Coordinates of C-alpha atoms in Angstrom, one line a residue:
X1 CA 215.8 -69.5 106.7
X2 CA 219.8 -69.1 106.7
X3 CA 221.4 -66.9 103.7
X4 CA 224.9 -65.9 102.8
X5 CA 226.1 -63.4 100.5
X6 CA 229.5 -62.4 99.2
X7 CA 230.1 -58.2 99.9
X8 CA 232.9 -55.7 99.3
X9 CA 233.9 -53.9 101.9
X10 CA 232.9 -50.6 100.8
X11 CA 234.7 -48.5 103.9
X12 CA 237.8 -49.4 102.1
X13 CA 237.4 -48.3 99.1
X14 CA 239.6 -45.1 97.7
X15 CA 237.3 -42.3 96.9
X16 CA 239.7 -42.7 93.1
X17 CA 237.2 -46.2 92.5
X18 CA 234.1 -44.2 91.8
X19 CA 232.5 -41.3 90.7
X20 CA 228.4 -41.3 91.8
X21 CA 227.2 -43.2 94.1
X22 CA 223.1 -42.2 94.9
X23 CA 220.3 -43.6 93.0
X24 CA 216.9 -42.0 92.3
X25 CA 213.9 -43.5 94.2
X26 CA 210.4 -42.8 92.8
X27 CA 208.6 -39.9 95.5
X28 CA 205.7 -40.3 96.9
X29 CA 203.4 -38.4 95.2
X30 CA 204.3 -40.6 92.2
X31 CA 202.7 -43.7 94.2
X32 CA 200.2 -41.9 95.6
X33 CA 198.9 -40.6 91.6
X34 CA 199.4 -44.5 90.6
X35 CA 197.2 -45.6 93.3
X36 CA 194.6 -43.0 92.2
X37 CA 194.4 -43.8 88.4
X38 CA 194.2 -47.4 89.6
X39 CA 191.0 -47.0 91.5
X40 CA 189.6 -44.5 89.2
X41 CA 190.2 -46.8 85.9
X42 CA 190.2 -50.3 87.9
X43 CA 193.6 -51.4 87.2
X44 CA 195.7 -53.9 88.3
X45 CA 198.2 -53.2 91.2
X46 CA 201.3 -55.5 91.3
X47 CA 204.8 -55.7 93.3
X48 CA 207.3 -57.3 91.9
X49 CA 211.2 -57.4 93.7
X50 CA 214.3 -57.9 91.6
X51 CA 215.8 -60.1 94.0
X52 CA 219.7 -59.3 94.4
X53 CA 219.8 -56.4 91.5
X54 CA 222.7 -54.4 92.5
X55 CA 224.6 -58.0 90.6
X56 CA 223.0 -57.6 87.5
X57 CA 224.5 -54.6 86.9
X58 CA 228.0 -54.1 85.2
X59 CA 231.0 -51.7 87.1
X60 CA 232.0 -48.4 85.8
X61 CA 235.0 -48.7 87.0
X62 CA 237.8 -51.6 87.2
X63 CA 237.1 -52.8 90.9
X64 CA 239.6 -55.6 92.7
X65 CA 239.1 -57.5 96.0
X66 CA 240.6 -59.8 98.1
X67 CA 239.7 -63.2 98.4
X68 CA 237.2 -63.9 101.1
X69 CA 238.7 -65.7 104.0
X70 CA 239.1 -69.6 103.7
X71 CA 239.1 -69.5 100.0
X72 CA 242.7 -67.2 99.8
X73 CA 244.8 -68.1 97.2
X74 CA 248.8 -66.2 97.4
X75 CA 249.4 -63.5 95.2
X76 CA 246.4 -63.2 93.6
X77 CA 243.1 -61.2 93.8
X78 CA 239.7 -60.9 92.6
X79 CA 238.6 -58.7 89.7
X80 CA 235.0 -57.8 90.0
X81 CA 232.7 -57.9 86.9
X82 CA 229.6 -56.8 89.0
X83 CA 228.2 -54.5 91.5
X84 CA 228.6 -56.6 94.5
X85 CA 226.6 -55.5 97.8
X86 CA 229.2 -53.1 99.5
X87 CA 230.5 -51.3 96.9
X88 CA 229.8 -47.2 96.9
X89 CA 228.6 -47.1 93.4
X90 CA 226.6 -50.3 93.2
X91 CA 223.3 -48.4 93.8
X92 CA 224.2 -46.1 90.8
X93 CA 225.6 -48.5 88.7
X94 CA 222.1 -50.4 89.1
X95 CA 219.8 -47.5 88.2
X96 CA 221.7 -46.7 85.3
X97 CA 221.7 -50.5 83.7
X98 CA 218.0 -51.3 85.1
X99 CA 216.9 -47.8 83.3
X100 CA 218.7 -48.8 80.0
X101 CA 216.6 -52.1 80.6
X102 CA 213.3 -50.6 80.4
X103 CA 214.0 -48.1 77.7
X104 CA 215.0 -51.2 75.4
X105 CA 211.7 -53.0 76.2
X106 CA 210.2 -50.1 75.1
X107 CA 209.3 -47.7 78.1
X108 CA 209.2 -44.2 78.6
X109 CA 211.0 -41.9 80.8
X110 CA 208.2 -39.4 83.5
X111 CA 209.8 -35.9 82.3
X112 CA 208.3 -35.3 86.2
X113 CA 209.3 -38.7 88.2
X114 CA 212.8 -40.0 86.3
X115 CA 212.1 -43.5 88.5
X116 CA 208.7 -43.8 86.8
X117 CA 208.2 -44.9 83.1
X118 CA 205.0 -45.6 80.9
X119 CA 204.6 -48.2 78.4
X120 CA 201.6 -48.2 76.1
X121 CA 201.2 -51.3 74.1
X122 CA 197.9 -52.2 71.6
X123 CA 195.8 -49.5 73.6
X124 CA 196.5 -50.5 77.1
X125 CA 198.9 -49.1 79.3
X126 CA 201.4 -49.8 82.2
X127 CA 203.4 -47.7 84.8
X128 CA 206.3 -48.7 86.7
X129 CA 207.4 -47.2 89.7
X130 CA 210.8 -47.7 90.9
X131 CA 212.1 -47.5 94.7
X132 CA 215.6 -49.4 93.9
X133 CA 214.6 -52.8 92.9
X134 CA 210.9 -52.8 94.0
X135 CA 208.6 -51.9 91.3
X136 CA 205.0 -50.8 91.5
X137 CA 203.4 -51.8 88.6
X138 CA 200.3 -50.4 87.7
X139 CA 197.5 -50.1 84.6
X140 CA 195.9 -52.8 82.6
X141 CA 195.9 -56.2 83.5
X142 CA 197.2 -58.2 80.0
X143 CA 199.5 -55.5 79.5
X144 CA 201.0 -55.4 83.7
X145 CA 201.2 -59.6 82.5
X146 CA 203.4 -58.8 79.9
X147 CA 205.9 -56.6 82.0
X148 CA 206.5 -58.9 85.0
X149 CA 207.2 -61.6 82.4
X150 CA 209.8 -59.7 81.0
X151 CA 211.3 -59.3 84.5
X152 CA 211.3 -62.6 85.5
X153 CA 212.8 -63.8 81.9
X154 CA 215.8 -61.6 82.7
X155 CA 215.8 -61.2 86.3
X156 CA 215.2 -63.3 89.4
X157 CA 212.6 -61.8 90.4
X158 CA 209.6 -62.3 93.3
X159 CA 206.0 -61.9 92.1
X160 CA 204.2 -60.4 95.3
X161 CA 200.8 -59.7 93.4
X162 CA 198.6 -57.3 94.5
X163 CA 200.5 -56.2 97.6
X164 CA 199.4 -55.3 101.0
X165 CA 202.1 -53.0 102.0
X166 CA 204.4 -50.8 99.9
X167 CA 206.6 -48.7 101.6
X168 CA 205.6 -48.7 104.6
X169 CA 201.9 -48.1 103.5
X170 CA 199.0 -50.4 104.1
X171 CA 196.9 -51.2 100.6
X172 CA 193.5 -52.7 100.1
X173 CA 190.8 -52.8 97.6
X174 CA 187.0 -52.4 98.1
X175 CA 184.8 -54.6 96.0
X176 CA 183.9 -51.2 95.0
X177 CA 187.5 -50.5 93.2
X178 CA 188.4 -47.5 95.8
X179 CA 191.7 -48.0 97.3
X180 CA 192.7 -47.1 101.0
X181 CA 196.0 -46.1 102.1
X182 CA 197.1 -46.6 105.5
X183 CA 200.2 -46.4 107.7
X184 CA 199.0 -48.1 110.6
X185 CA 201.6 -50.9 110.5
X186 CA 204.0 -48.3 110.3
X187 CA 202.8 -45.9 113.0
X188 CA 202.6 -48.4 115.5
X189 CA 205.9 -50.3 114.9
X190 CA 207.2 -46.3 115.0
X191 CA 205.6 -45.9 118.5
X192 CA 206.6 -49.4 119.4
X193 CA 210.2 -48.2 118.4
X194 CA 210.0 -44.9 121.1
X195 CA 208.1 -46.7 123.4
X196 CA 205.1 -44.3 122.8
X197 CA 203.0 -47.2 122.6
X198 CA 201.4 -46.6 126.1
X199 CA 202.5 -42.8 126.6
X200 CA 199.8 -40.7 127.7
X201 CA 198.4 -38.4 124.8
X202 CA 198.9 -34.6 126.3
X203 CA 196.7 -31.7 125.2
X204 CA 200.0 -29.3 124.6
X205 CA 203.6 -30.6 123.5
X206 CA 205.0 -29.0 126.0
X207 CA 204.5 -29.1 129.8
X208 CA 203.3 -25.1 130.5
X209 CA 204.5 -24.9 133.7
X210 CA 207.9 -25.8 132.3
X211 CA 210.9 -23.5 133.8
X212 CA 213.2 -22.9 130.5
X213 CA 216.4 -21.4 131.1
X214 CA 219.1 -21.1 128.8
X215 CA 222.2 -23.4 129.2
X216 CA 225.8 -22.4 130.0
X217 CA 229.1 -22.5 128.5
X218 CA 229.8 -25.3 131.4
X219 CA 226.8 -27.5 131.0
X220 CA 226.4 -30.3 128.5
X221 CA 224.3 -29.9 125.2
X222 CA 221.3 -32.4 125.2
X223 CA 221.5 -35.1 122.8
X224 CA 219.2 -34.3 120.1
X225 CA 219.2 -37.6 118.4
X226 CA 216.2 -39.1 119.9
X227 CA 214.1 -35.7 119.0
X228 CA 215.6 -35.5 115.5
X229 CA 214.4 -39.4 114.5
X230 CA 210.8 -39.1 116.2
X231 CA 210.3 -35.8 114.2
X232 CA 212.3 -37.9 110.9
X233 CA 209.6 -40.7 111.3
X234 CA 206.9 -37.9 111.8
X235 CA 207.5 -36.7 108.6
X236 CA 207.4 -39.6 106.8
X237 CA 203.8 -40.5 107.9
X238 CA 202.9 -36.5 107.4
X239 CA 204.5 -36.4 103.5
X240 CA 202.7 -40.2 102.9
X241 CA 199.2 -40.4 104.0
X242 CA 198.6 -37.9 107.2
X243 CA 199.1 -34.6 106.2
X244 CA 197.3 -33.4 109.6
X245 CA 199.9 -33.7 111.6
X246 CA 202.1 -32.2 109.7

């Protein structure tokens, strides 16, 4: 499948053309609580993606562009009316409209998680969890209904169900109710990405009979990238589901 999509060029924008430009994501824990009031009252788990948000949302600031080539037009330029892809404060700008959004229909802000809100509706009740424009929806089943038919009557939006992965973690459901998380999908395409997918496993991190010396002024400084993104990727699994190796 072949897409296109229109994008500023945000490198070029003057630091003058916006103020904030980060956008809260809902942390771990958050999920991992959901996931655990799910199996413990059997509700429904769903996934829904809000598929090209950062256009539904309106700019805080007067924004102008050139034409994109083959469509120029002399003398004249473009006046955006939306947060196109590119532009520094599309994320924010998206957060702040899409949390307006959900206090209207009636959701409440965690005084804890400020991506996740409750809504509690004829005595059931529904969470959603917001990581930019995926939402974990969780809690009971007529109720979760009502919520993604919300999204999809104002948003263009992709239904994944009950999903199987979220955020890098593997999901599934005994017959039972319990819920397992996982991150083998994500370990191994971690250790495919170091090519530690055939490394031998050593019993100390460190080779003992290792020589360390310390380096002079003349010698190079080791590149410390590679170290700094296996220990990153470590992390992730360690603060998501395998606090052992942290």
């Amino acid at each position: 499948r072949k897409k296109a999509r229109l994008v500023f060029l945000g490198n070029q924008q003057s630091p003058l053309d916006y103020d904030n430009t980060s956008a809260p994501v809902s942390r771990m824990e958050t999920n991992r609580m959901l996931f655990a009031k799910a199996a413990l009252n059997r509700w429904s788990v769903h996934l829904v993606d809000i598929q090209n948000a950062f256009i539904n949302s309106a700019l805080d600031k007067p924004l102008y562009m050139h034409y994109p080539e083959g469509y120029e037009q002399s003398g004249r330029v473009l006046l955006l009316k939306r947060a196109l892809y590119g532009t520094k404060q599309a994320p924010n700008c998206w957060n702040l409209h899409y949390h307006k959004w959900l206090i209207q229909k009636g959701f409440q802000q965690s005084t804890s998680d400020p991506c996740m809100y409750q809504l509690s509706r004829g005595g059931e009740v529904c969470f959603v969890s917001v990581y930019v424009d995926d939402n974990l929806i969780v809690g009971d089943s007529g109720l979760c209904s009502q919520v993604k038919s919300l999204m999809a009557a104002d948003y263009k939006v992709r239904d994944y169900g009950e999903p199987d992965h979220f955020l890098g973690l593997d999901f599934s459901r005994a017959d039972d109710g319990s819920i397992r998380l996982s991150q083998s999908t994500y370990i191994r395409a971690m250790a495919a990405r170091f090519d530690l997918l055939h490394a031998p496993c050593p019993h100390t991190p460190l080779d003992v009979h290792q020589h360390m010396t310390v380096r002079t002024d003349d010698e190079a400084a080791a590149d410390g990238t590679l170290y700094r993104s296996i220990v990153g990727s470590l992390l992730y699994a360690a603060t998501s589901t395998r606090p052992d190796i942290s």
